[in-house]
Amino acid sequence: MKIVILDTPEQVASYGADRFADQLRHKPGSILGLATGSTPIALYEELISRVQRGVLSFALASTFNLDEYLGLESTHPQSYRYFMNEHLFRHLDIDLANTAVPDGAARDPMVACEAYEHAIQQAGGIDLQLLGIGRNGHIGFNEPSSSLASRTRVKTLTPDTVKANQRFFDEGEFQPHLSLTMGIGTIMEARHILLLATGESKAMAVRATVEGPLAARCPASILQMHPSATLVLDRAAASQLDDVAFYQYIEQENQRLPGSR
Ligand code: GLP
């Protein structure tokens, strides 16, 4: 794992945007895996700004989102499809037909999950997968105890995750407790993984991911097994790590190498 520790959330967003820009420069028709939550919003704003300044293009790219609430129509303001349209897609030069989010309103969710896996494979697999992390170490909606080999499927959210995401729903509004999510096995097949974490509330999950044992208890710890996973953290999210000085030393050394990012 490559651990990058930056001073501020803005620097995390900008580092992430550089990584996306590198990917699209190298392969304009990249298959990108995208995430929701508050963490990627600053990164998305930076990507939008670059597209609008004409220095970046998603015209040939395709995207697959990690997850969706089961039981919300795509037009529901709390659905992840709606979130992606509003926070990213409608501001980019991407063809909306080339953006995929699991179908939260599917008649048969199991069939929809299988079709989603198939579509990712048909597209040639994900080149760069963006991840956030839940406070309990979940990735996508793969909660603790998820099989580390799981594929896209229906998952129950933990009460803690439901509570953490309650802030987006109005009081008394229906909030799903089920989701459709790429599995951990699906995520692990991405060629490169970029996980962003900011803020102190993520510090324990980051510690378990980086320095804890590989365990279904912390789904993100599977990234220890990925050949190209980068964790970009602000100081607060890195605050519970034991070996900060070592990670910074490695990064400094890496900076000296050409094409290091
Ligand atoms: C949700 C999403 C995850 C995301 C997590 C953290 O549970 N399914 O993909 O990483 O929230 O969100 P935030 O960035 O808002 O802390």
PDB file of C-alpha atoms in Angstrom, residues 30-34 58 61-65 81 84 88-89 92 94 98-101 116:
ATOM      1  CA  SER A  30     -10.592   4.616 -19.024  1.00  0.00           C
ATOM      2  CA  ILE A  31     -13.156   2.685 -17.012  1.00  0.00           C
ATOM      3  CA  LEU A  32     -13.439   4.569 -13.741  1.00  0.00           C
ATOM      4  CA  GLY A  33     -14.933   3.276 -10.508  1.00  0.00           C
ATOM      5  CA  LEU A  34     -16.584   6.070  -8.541  1.00  0.00           C
ATOM      6  CA  PHE A  58     -14.123  12.558 -19.672  1.00  0.00           C
ATOM      7  CA  ALA A  61     -14.468   7.582 -20.265  1.00  0.00           C
ATOM      8  CA  SER A  62     -17.018   5.236 -18.716  1.00  0.00           C
ATOM      9  CA  THR A  63     -17.861   4.939 -15.035  1.00  0.00           C
ATOM     10  CA  PHE A  64     -19.252   2.393 -12.594  1.00  0.00           C
ATOM     11  CA  ASN A  65     -20.346   3.479  -9.139  1.00  0.00           C
ATOM     12  CA  ARG A  81     -27.509   8.101  -8.946  1.00  0.00           C
ATOM     13  CA  MET A  84     -23.581  11.496  -8.961  1.00  0.00           C
ATOM     14  CA  LEU A  88     -20.315  15.280 -11.014  1.00  0.00           C
ATOM     15  CA  PHE A  89     -21.799  13.954 -14.230  1.00  0.00           C
ATOM     16  CA  LEU A  92     -18.585  17.005 -17.099  1.00  0.00           C
ATOM     17  CA  ILE A  94     -19.141  12.641 -20.148  1.00  0.00           C
ATOM     18  CA  ASN A  98     -21.576   5.707 -20.179  1.00  0.00           C
ATOM     19  CA  THR A  99     -22.182   6.148 -16.438  1.00  0.00           C
ATOM     20  CA  ALA A 100     -23.471   3.200 -14.427  1.00  0.00           C
ATOM     21  CA  VAL A 101     -24.868   3.054 -10.895  1.00  0.00           C
ATOM     22  CA  TYR A 116     -23.759  -5.140 -13.016  1.00  0.00           C
TER      23      TYR A 116
END
